[in-house]
Amino acid sequence: MSASTGSGEFIVEGGHKLSGEITPQGAKNEALQILCAVLLTEDKVTIHNIPNIIDVMKLIDILADLGVKVKKLGEGSYEFEAKDINIDHLHSKEYSDKASKLRGSIMVLGPLLARYGEGKIPKPGGDKIGRRRLDTHFLGFKKLGAKFEYTDDGFFKIDATHLEGTYILLDEPSVTGTANIIMGAVMAKGKTTLYNAACEPYIQQLCKMLNRMGANITGYGSNLLSIEGVSKLGGTTHTMLPDMIEIGSFIGLAAMTQSELTIKNCRIDELGQIPTVFKRLGIEMEFRGDDIYIPAQEHYSLDRFIDGSILTVADGPWPLFTPDLLSIVLVVAIQAKGTVLVHQKMFESRLFFVDKLIDMGAQIILNDPHRATVIGLDRTSNLRGIQMSSPDIRAGQALLIAALSAEGTSVISNIDQIDRGYQFIDERLRAIGAKIERR
């Protein structure tokens, strides 16, 4: 499977106003769990609005290696048929190499355990953004009756021949953990009650899709799910939500570059706190049907709390503000009027790109690994272009926005980190007037 390539670097000439329309891609974090769900049935499953990004194409590649027939129907649309799965492939070095490089591959486990009663997976990889435990997944499967063995070759081997529904209280509302346990429980014997479950729109999408396939899941959208096991699941057609992280990134991009932009087909009803938080940063926006229109703004002022104290923007599990957009909030605040404390509660290394923003001329104090105070410049001075490297997907996009707003030219290396989460981002930005080249 091909995706936008990650080699090279971006050369960004900043200081240009953008204009026009931009459409968000399908949601990356939804894609990783929805794609794994095709393993639950031998019938055909059609999925629309799949983003063409490295992580998603890697997962489709892993599914094809397992024996899933993959047929491309058109841009972003694929048909999957998991009729003849080769479970023995899980023992191969090829599987180990590919799965260990993609954190989302952990979610093939739930469907394989549910349908075949066995699974094997290497320690997964992914972003280096702090401790991201897999305990939630494994403890959930153990509660359902799975038996784990850590083998000498670095694999987890799982026996799940007798999965039975039970009461599971998750130690954290992990999105991938919730998705994996749901998929593991849909064909378990009896009823599973899942409390402290993640309730993100992506989890709701997965539950709706599984119910269309014949599952019996209630309570999604809340943190208390009830899953009545069924004996078999069938095929379905599913359309993925637009990527809320891209939508938030484009709102921030418009503000930082003083651009007039229309973000198309946003599924505003599924965005939760995102528009509210960006409005508190002073960004004007209008909802036009399902589009978000951002007028060109020379200045925007950060809100304060009712008692006059400095605004804090913090992340948390849905329906709180998503951690994936805190780096964008931090960048947007650089040119705002006022001061904001950005508090990254969920991951301890995601603020470590602020040194690059300080080099560009931002006024930011990194208080500790979780908190940064941004003192807005209010356009009294421009950021300046520098050479920098992208440490992870979301910081990479934040640095790209900073570069597009800066005076002069920036060079961003390690752009495969950006390509992992944003499809053809350079081409799409050029279409609205950005000066960006891939080298």
Short mmCIF file of C-alpha atoms in Angstrom, two decimals:
data_model
loop_
_atom_site.label_atom_id
_atom_site.label_comp_id
_atom_site.label_asym_id
_atom_site.label_seq_id
_atom_site.Cartn_x
_atom_site.Cartn_y
_atom_site.Cartn_z
CA MET A 1 0.00 0.00 0.00
CA SER A 2 1.36 3.43 -0.83
CA ALA A 3 0.99 6.51 1.32
CA SER A 4 2.37 10.01 1.25
CA THR A 5 6.07 9.37 1.59
CA GLY A 6 7.92 10.41 4.70
CA SER A 7 11.43 10.87 3.34
CA GLY A 8 13.21 14.23 3.34
CA GLU A 9 12.25 17.57 4.79
CA PHE A 10 9.85 20.46 4.33
CA ILE A 11 11.14 23.83 3.14
CA VAL A 12 8.60 26.39 4.37
CA GLU A 13 8.55 30.04 3.35
CA GLY A 14 6.49 31.73 6.03
CA GLY A 15 4.53 34.96 6.25
CA HIS A 16 1.99 34.27 3.49
CA LYS A 17 -1.75 34.55 4.05
CA LEU A 18 -3.73 31.53 2.93
CA SER A 19 -7.26 31.47 1.54
CA GLY A 20 -9.84 29.05 0.21
CA GLU A 21 -11.33 25.73 1.27
CA ILE A 22 -9.70 22.70 2.81
CA THR A 23 -11.32 19.32 3.57
CA PRO A 24 -10.15 17.22 6.52
CA GLN A 25 -9.06 13.64 5.88
CA GLY A 26 -10.71 10.63 7.50
CA ALA A 27 -9.90 10.22 11.19
CA LYS A 28 -6.58 8.45 11.78
CA ASN A 29 -7.46 7.22 15.28
CA GLU A 30 -10.80 5.85 14.10
CA ALA A 31 -9.21 4.12 11.10
CA LEU A 32 -6.83 2.02 13.20
CA GLN A 33 -9.64 0.37 15.19
CA ILE A 34 -12.23 0.19 12.39
CA LEU A 35 -9.73 -1.60 10.12
CA CYS A 36 -8.95 -4.19 12.80
CA ALA A 37 -12.69 -4.89 13.15
CA VAL A 38 -12.79 -6.38 9.62
CA LEU A 39 -11.08 -9.45 11.16
CA LEU A 40 -14.27 -10.25 13.11
CA THR A 41 -16.17 -11.60 10.07
CA GLU A 42 -15.56 -13.64 6.95
CA ASP A 43 -18.05 -11.43 5.08
CA LYS A 44 -17.11 -8.38 3.01
CA VAL A 45 -16.73 -5.06 4.83
CA THR A 46 -16.59 -1.79 2.87
CA ILE A 47 -15.03 1.28 4.49
CA HIS A 48 -15.12 4.83 3.10
CA ASN A 49 -13.04 7.93 3.92
CA ILE A 50 -9.87 6.02 4.90
CA PRO A 51 -6.94 8.48 5.14
CA ASN A 52 -3.91 7.73 2.94
CA ILE A 53 -1.30 8.07 5.68
CA ILE A 54 1.67 5.93 6.64
CA ASP A 55 0.27 4.40 9.87
CA VAL A 56 -3.04 3.43 8.23
CA MET A 57 -1.40 1.96 5.11
CA LYS A 58 0.98 -0.03 7.33
CA LEU A 59 -2.02 -1.54 9.13
CA ILE A 60 -3.77 -2.42 5.84
CA ASP A 61 -0.48 -4.06 4.80
CA ILE A 62 -0.45 -6.13 8.02
CA LEU A 63 -4.08 -7.19 7.42
CA ALA A 64 -3.22 -8.26 3.84
CA ASP A 65 -0.26 -10.30 5.17
CA LEU A 66 -2.68 -12.08 7.52
CA GLY A 67 -4.77 -13.15 4.53
CA VAL A 68 -7.38 -10.36 4.32
CA LYS A 69 -8.34 -9.70 0.68
CA VAL A 70 -8.02 -5.94 0.16
CA LYS A 71 -9.66 -4.27 -2.82
CA LYS A 72 -9.38 -0.54 -3.50
CA LEU A 73 -12.71 0.84 -4.73
CA GLY A 74 -11.76 4.50 -5.16
CA GLU A 75 -10.01 7.32 -3.32
CA GLY A 76 -10.28 6.45 0.38
CA SER A 77 -12.68 3.52 -0.18
CA TYR A 78 -11.70 -0.13 0.30
CA GLU A 79 -13.38 -3.51 0.49
CA PHE A 80 -12.01 -6.08 2.95
CA GLU A 81 -12.73 -9.81 3.11
CA ALA A 82 -11.18 -11.69 6.03
CA LYS A 83 -12.34 -15.15 4.93
CA ASP A 84 -9.06 -17.06 4.97
CA ILE A 85 -6.87 -15.78 7.81
CA ASN A 86 -3.47 -17.37 8.27
CA ILE A 87 -3.04 -17.38 12.06
CA ASP A 88 0.42 -18.93 11.66
CA HIS A 89 1.60 -15.65 10.10
CA LEU A 90 1.54 -14.19 13.63
CA HIS A 91 4.63 -16.32 14.37
CA SER A 92 6.64 -14.94 11.43
CA LYS A 93 9.53 -12.49 11.61
CA GLU A 94 7.83 -10.36 8.94
CA TYR A 95 4.77 -9.91 11.17
CA SER A 96 6.97 -9.20 14.19
CA ASP A 97 8.94 -6.53 12.30
CA LYS A 98 5.86 -4.76 10.92
CA ALA A 99 3.66 -4.96 14.03
CA SER A 100 6.39 -3.77 16.40
CA LYS A 101 6.70 -0.54 14.37
CA LEU A 102 2.99 0.29 14.57
CA ARG A 103 1.31 0.82 17.91
CA GLY A 104 -2.17 0.47 16.35
CA SER A 105 -1.37 -3.16 15.48
CA ILE A 106 -2.20 -4.08 19.10
CA MET A 107 -5.88 -3.85 18.07
CA VAL A 108 -5.72 -6.92 15.83
CA LEU A 109 -5.61 -8.89 19.08
CA GLY A 110 -9.23 -8.41 20.20
CA PRO A 111 -10.76 -9.59 16.89
CA LEU A 112 -8.36 -12.54 16.55
CA LEU A 113 -9.02 -13.70 20.11
CA ALA A 114 -12.79 -13.36 19.59
CA ARG A 115 -12.88 -15.23 16.29
CA TYR A 116 -10.01 -17.73 16.53
CA GLY A 117 -9.38 -18.09 20.26
CA GLU A 118 -5.67 -17.33 19.95
CA GLY A 119 -3.28 -14.50 19.23
CA LYS A 120 0.34 -13.49 19.34
CA ILE A 121 1.81 -10.00 19.21
CA PRO A 122 5.22 -8.39 19.65
CA LYS A 123 5.71 -5.39 21.89
CA PRO A 124 4.20 -2.53 19.82
CA GLY A 125 5.99 0.71 18.88
CA GLY A 126 4.61 4.17 18.04
CA ASP A 127 5.16 7.73 19.23
CA LYS A 128 7.72 8.48 21.93
CA ILE A 129 5.44 10.78 23.92
CA GLY A 130 5.81 9.28 27.36
CA ARG A 131 4.68 6.07 29.02
CA ARG A 132 1.80 4.46 27.16
CA ARG A 133 0.99 1.21 28.91
CA LEU A 134 -0.63 -1.85 27.39
CA ASP A 135 -1.81 -3.16 30.76
CA THR A 136 -5.39 -1.99 30.12
CA HIS A 137 -5.66 -4.21 27.01
CA PHE A 138 -4.14 -7.26 28.67
CA LEU A 139 -6.01 -6.96 31.99
CA GLY A 140 -9.29 -6.68 30.04
CA PHE A 141 -8.54 -9.81 28.02
CA LYS A 142 -7.52 -11.68 31.18
CA LYS A 143 -10.84 -10.75 32.81
CA LEU A 144 -12.59 -12.29 29.76
CA GLY A 145 -10.63 -15.49 30.36
CA ALA A 146 -7.57 -15.15 28.12
CA LYS A 147 -4.27 -16.67 29.31
CA PHE A 148 -1.02 -14.79 28.56
CA GLU A 149 2.50 -16.04 28.13
CA TYR A 150 5.50 -13.78 27.42
CA THR A 151 7.87 -15.80 25.23
CA ASP A 152 11.65 -15.64 24.92
CA ASP A 153 11.43 -14.17 21.40
CA GLY A 154 9.74 -10.98 22.69
CA PHE A 155 6.16 -11.97 21.88
CA PHE A 156 2.97 -12.10 23.92
CA LYS A 157 1.22 -15.41 23.21
CA ILE A 158 -2.47 -15.58 24.17
CA ASP A 159 -4.83 -18.50 24.60
CA ALA A 160 -8.47 -17.33 24.40
CA THR A 161 -10.33 -20.54 23.67
CA HIS A 162 -12.89 -19.88 26.45
CA LEU A 163 -13.84 -16.20 26.50
CA GLU A 164 -16.75 -15.43 28.82
CA GLY A 165 -18.53 -12.15 29.50
CA THR A 166 -17.80 -10.51 32.84
CA TYR A 167 -17.69 -7.19 34.71
CA ILE A 168 -14.59 -5.17 33.80
CA LEU A 169 -13.58 -1.92 35.50
CA LEU A 170 -10.82 -0.37 33.38
CA ASP A 171 -7.88 1.15 35.26
CA GLU A 172 -7.87 4.02 32.72
CA PRO A 173 -10.30 5.03 29.93
CA SER A 174 -7.84 4.03 27.20
CA VAL A 175 -9.29 4.49 23.70
CA THR A 176 -7.35 1.64 22.08
CA GLY A 177 -7.82 -0.50 25.21
CA THR A 178 -11.59 0.05 25.15
CA ALA A 179 -11.76 -0.69 21.41
CA ASN A 180 -9.70 -3.86 21.77
CA ILE A 181 -11.74 -5.20 24.70
CA ILE A 182 -15.05 -4.41 22.93
CA MET A 183 -13.86 -6.41 19.89
CA GLY A 184 -12.71 -9.22 22.16
CA ALA A 185 -16.05 -9.31 24.00
CA VAL A 186 -18.54 -9.13 21.09
CA MET A 187 -18.47 -12.90 20.57
CA ALA A 188 -17.67 -13.96 24.16
CA LYS A 189 -20.22 -16.14 25.92
CA GLY A 190 -22.72 -14.08 27.93
CA LYS A 191 -22.73 -10.43 28.97
CA THR A 192 -19.73 -8.11 29.42
CA THR A 193 -20.11 -4.88 31.38
CA LEU A 194 -17.31 -2.41 30.67
CA TYR A 195 -17.03 0.50 33.12
CA ASN A 196 -14.69 3.52 32.87
CA ALA A 197 -14.70 2.87 29.12
CA ALA A 198 -13.48 5.52 26.68
CA CYS A 199 -16.42 7.30 25.05
CA GLU A 200 -14.71 9.15 22.16
CA PRO A 201 -16.67 9.54 18.91
CA TYR A 202 -14.25 6.96 17.46
CA ILE A 203 -15.40 4.37 20.02
CA GLN A 204 -19.02 5.28 19.26
CA GLN A 205 -18.29 4.76 15.55
CA LEU A 206 -16.80 1.34 16.25
CA CYS A 207 -19.83 0.30 18.33
CA LYS A 208 -22.28 1.48 15.64
CA MET A 209 -20.32 -0.45 13.01
CA LEU A 210 -20.19 -3.63 15.13
CA ASN A 211 -23.94 -3.40 15.84
CA ARG A 212 -24.60 -3.18 12.09
CA MET A 213 -22.49 -6.35 11.78
CA GLY A 214 -24.78 -8.09 14.29
CA ALA A 215 -23.22 -7.25 17.67
CA ASN A 216 -25.33 -6.23 20.65
CA ILE A 217 -23.66 -3.22 22.31
CA THR A 218 -25.50 -0.59 24.34
CA GLY A 219 -24.37 2.45 26.34
CA TYR A 220 -21.77 3.75 23.87
CA GLY A 221 -21.25 7.49 24.21
CA SER A 222 -21.15 6.95 28.00
CA ASN A 223 -18.43 5.28 30.08
CA LEU A 224 -20.61 2.25 30.90
CA LEU A 225 -20.95 -0.25 28.05
CA SER A 226 -22.99 -3.43 27.97
CA ILE A 227 -22.02 -6.12 25.45
CA GLU A 228 -24.18 -9.21 24.93
CA GLY A 229 -22.08 -11.84 23.17
CA VAL A 230 -23.27 -13.14 19.79
CA SER A 231 -22.13 -16.25 17.91
CA LYS A 232 -21.29 -14.62 14.59
CA LEU A 233 -20.85 -11.23 12.88
CA GLY A 234 -21.57 -10.31 9.25
CA GLY A 235 -20.43 -7.68 6.76
CA THR A 236 -21.31 -3.97 6.65
CA THR A 237 -20.47 -0.63 5.05
CA HIS A 238 -18.93 2.10 7.19
CA THR A 239 -17.98 5.73 6.56
CA MET A 240 -15.37 7.23 8.86
CA LEU A 241 -15.63 10.60 10.57
CA PRO A 242 -13.42 13.51 9.46
CA ASP A 243 -10.25 13.85 11.55
CA MET A 244 -11.00 16.21 14.44
CA ILE A 245 -7.27 16.78 14.99
CA GLU A 246 -6.89 18.05 11.44
CA ILE A 247 -9.92 20.29 11.91
CA GLY A 248 -8.40 21.80 15.05
CA SER A 249 -5.04 22.16 13.27
CA PHE A 250 -6.66 24.07 10.40
CA ILE A 251 -8.48 26.40 12.83
CA GLY A 252 -5.10 27.15 14.44
CA LEU A 253 -3.41 27.54 11.07
CA ALA A 254 -5.98 30.14 9.97
CA ALA A 255 -5.49 32.17 13.15
CA MET A 256 -1.68 32.10 13.11
CA THR A 257 -1.39 33.06 9.43
CA GLN A 258 -4.24 35.66 9.54
CA SER A 259 -6.01 33.69 6.83
CA GLU A 260 -9.61 33.38 5.70
CA LEU A 261 -10.35 29.67 5.48
CA THR A 262 -13.38 27.41 5.15
CA ILE A 263 -12.96 23.93 6.61
CA LYS A 264 -15.39 21.63 4.81
CA ASN A 265 -17.52 18.72 6.06
CA CYS A 266 -16.45 18.88 9.71
CA ARG A 267 -19.19 16.83 11.43
CA ILE A 268 -19.45 19.70 13.92
CA ASP A 269 -21.80 17.61 16.08
CA GLU A 270 -18.89 15.25 16.86
CA LEU A 271 -16.21 17.87 17.72
CA GLY A 272 -16.99 18.17 21.44
CA GLN A 273 -14.93 20.87 23.19
CA ILE A 274 -12.71 21.68 20.21
CA PRO A 275 -14.57 24.75 18.82
CA THR A 276 -15.17 26.03 22.37
CA VAL A 277 -11.46 25.90 23.29
CA PHE A 278 -10.37 27.69 20.12
CA LYS A 279 -13.05 30.35 20.69
CA ARG A 280 -11.58 30.89 24.18
CA LEU A 281 -8.26 31.58 22.46
CA GLY A 282 -10.04 34.45 20.69
CA ILE A 283 -10.47 32.84 17.29
CA GLU A 284 -13.64 33.87 15.47
CA MET A 285 -15.52 31.17 13.58
CA GLU A 286 -18.91 30.65 11.99
CA PHE A 287 -20.70 27.37 11.50
CA ARG A 288 -22.14 27.30 7.98
CA GLY A 289 -24.06 24.07 7.72
CA ASP A 290 -21.37 21.47 8.43
CA ASP A 291 -18.51 23.80 7.41
CA ILE A 292 -16.44 26.01 9.73
CA TYR A 293 -15.64 29.45 8.31
CA ILE A 294 -12.68 31.29 9.87
CA PRO A 295 -12.40 35.00 8.94
CA ALA A 296 -8.97 36.62 8.61
CA GLN A 297 -8.07 38.04 12.03
CA GLU A 298 -5.17 40.41 12.63
CA HIS A 299 -5.54 40.13 16.42
CA TYR A 300 -7.16 37.67 18.81
CA SER A 301 -7.31 37.86 22.60
CA LEU A 302 -7.10 34.99 25.06
CA ASP A 303 -10.07 34.63 27.36
CA ARG A 304 -9.72 34.76 31.13
CA PHE A 305 -11.61 32.85 33.77
CA ILE A 306 -14.62 34.59 35.34
CA ASP A 307 -12.59 35.68 38.39
CA GLY A 308 -10.00 37.30 36.09
CA SER A 309 -7.34 34.61 36.52
CA ILE A 310 -5.18 33.36 33.65
CA LEU A 311 -6.77 30.85 31.29
CA THR A 312 -5.66 27.23 31.61
CA VAL A 313 -6.17 24.79 28.73
CA ALA A 314 -5.79 21.17 29.85
CA ASP A 315 -6.41 17.81 28.22
CA GLY A 316 -8.31 14.78 29.45
CA PRO A 317 -10.25 11.73 28.27
CA TRP A 318 -13.30 12.52 26.10
CA PRO A 319 -15.49 14.53 26.48
CA LEU A 320 -12.65 16.70 27.81
CA PHE A 321 -10.23 18.38 25.38
CA THR A 322 -8.11 16.00 23.31
CA PRO A 323 -4.37 15.82 24.14
CA ASP A 324 -3.61 15.65 20.41
CA LEU A 325 -4.51 19.34 19.98
CA LEU A 326 -2.64 20.85 22.95
CA SER A 327 0.48 21.42 20.82
CA ILE A 328 -1.68 23.38 18.34
CA VAL A 329 -3.20 25.44 21.19
CA LEU A 330 0.30 26.23 22.43
CA VAL A 331 1.41 27.49 19.01
CA VAL A 332 -1.77 29.52 18.43
CA ALA A 333 -1.28 31.28 21.80
CA ILE A 334 2.13 32.59 20.67
CA GLN A 335 0.55 35.41 18.62
CA ALA A 336 -2.49 35.98 20.84
CA LYS A 337 -2.99 38.87 23.25
CA GLY A 338 -2.74 37.60 26.82
CA THR A 339 -1.29 34.65 28.71
CA VAL A 340 -2.32 31.01 28.91
CA LEU A 341 -1.14 27.97 30.87
CA VAL A 342 -1.12 24.83 28.70
CA HIS A 343 -1.35 21.74 30.92
CA GLN A 344 -0.59 18.41 29.22
CA LYS A 345 -1.86 15.97 31.84
CA MET A 346 -1.95 12.72 29.89
CA PHE A 347 1.57 12.45 28.40
CA GLU A 348 4.79 13.68 29.95
CA SER A 349 6.97 14.40 26.90
CA ARG A 350 4.66 16.16 24.46
CA LEU A 351 5.78 19.69 25.38
CA PHE A 352 9.46 19.07 24.70
CA PHE A 353 9.26 20.77 21.30
CA VAL A 354 8.81 24.24 22.85
CA ASP A 355 12.56 24.91 22.70
CA LYS A 356 12.20 25.15 18.92
CA LEU A 357 9.36 27.66 19.28
CA ILE A 358 11.48 29.70 21.72
CA ASP A 359 14.30 29.67 19.12
CA MET A 360 11.75 31.09 16.64
CA GLY A 361 11.02 33.99 19.03
CA ALA A 362 8.07 32.73 21.08
CA GLN A 363 7.71 33.74 24.73
CA ILE A 364 7.16 30.42 26.48
CA ILE A 365 8.17 29.17 29.92
CA LEU A 366 8.37 25.38 30.20
CA ASN A 367 7.37 25.00 33.85
CA ASP A 368 7.84 21.22 33.99
CA PRO A 369 7.31 18.22 31.64
CA HIS A 370 3.52 18.76 31.80
CA ARG A 371 3.00 22.54 31.82
CA ALA A 372 4.02 25.51 29.70
CA THR A 373 3.09 29.19 30.10
CA VAL A 374 2.71 31.11 26.84
CA ILE A 375 2.91 34.90 26.91
CA GLY A 376 1.27 36.07 23.70
CA LEU A 377 3.18 38.45 21.39
CA ASP A 378 -0.02 40.01 19.92
CA ARG A 379 1.85 40.48 16.59
CA THR A 380 4.35 42.93 18.16
CA SER A 381 7.02 40.73 16.59
CA ASN A 382 6.98 37.85 14.12
CA LEU A 383 8.39 34.39 14.62
CA ARG A 384 11.50 33.75 12.54
CA GLY A 385 12.25 30.76 10.37
CA ILE A 386 14.77 28.21 11.70
CA GLN A 387 15.97 24.66 11.09
CA MET A 388 14.17 22.07 13.21
CA SER A 389 13.18 18.44 13.47
CA SER A 390 9.72 16.96 14.10
CA PRO A 391 9.71 14.86 17.32
CA ASP A 392 6.20 13.36 16.94
CA ILE A 393 3.10 13.61 14.73
CA ARG A 394 1.28 16.39 16.60
CA ALA A 395 4.34 18.48 17.49
CA GLY A 396 5.39 18.21 13.83
CA GLN A 397 2.10 19.72 12.68
CA ALA A 398 2.38 22.47 15.33
CA LEU A 399 5.91 23.34 14.16
CA LEU A 400 4.64 23.42 10.56
CA ILE A 401 1.96 25.95 11.55
CA ALA A 402 4.59 28.05 13.37
CA ALA A 403 6.82 27.93 10.28
CA LEU A 404 3.98 29.02 7.96
CA SER A 405 3.35 32.06 10.18
CA ALA A 406 7.03 32.98 10.60
CA GLU A 407 9.18 35.51 8.78
CA GLY A 408 11.71 33.86 6.47
CA THR A 409 12.33 30.22 5.64
CA SER A 410 12.17 27.21 7.94
CA VAL A 411 13.48 23.71 7.29
CA ILE A 412 11.65 20.88 9.07
CA SER A 413 13.34 17.47 9.00
CA ASN A 414 12.09 14.05 10.19
CA ILE A 415 8.84 14.74 8.34
CA ASP A 416 7.85 11.08 8.26
CA GLN A 417 6.48 11.90 11.72
CA ILE A 418 4.08 14.41 10.11
CA ASP A 419 3.24 12.06 7.21
CA ARG A 420 2.24 9.38 9.72
CA GLY A 421 -0.79 11.49 10.66
CA TYR A 422 -1.54 13.90 7.80
CA GLN A 423 -2.08 12.81 4.20
CA PHE A 424 -0.33 14.81 1.45
CA ILE A 425 -0.26 17.79 3.82
CA ASP A 426 2.19 19.77 1.65
CA GLU A 427 0.01 19.41 -1.48
CA ARG A 428 -3.15 20.36 0.38
CA LEU A 429 -1.53 23.42 1.97
CA ARG A 430 -0.10 24.56 -1.37
CA ALA A 431 -3.64 24.45 -2.79
CA ILE A 432 -4.65 27.20 -0.32
CA GLY A 433 -1.56 29.35 -0.93
CA ALA A 434 1.15 27.99 1.36
CA LYS A 435 4.76 28.12 0.20
CA ILE A 436 5.93 24.65 1.15
CA GLU A 437 8.15 22.19 -0.72
CA ARG A 438 9.16 18.62 0.04
CA ARG A 439 12.86 17.92 -0.46
#
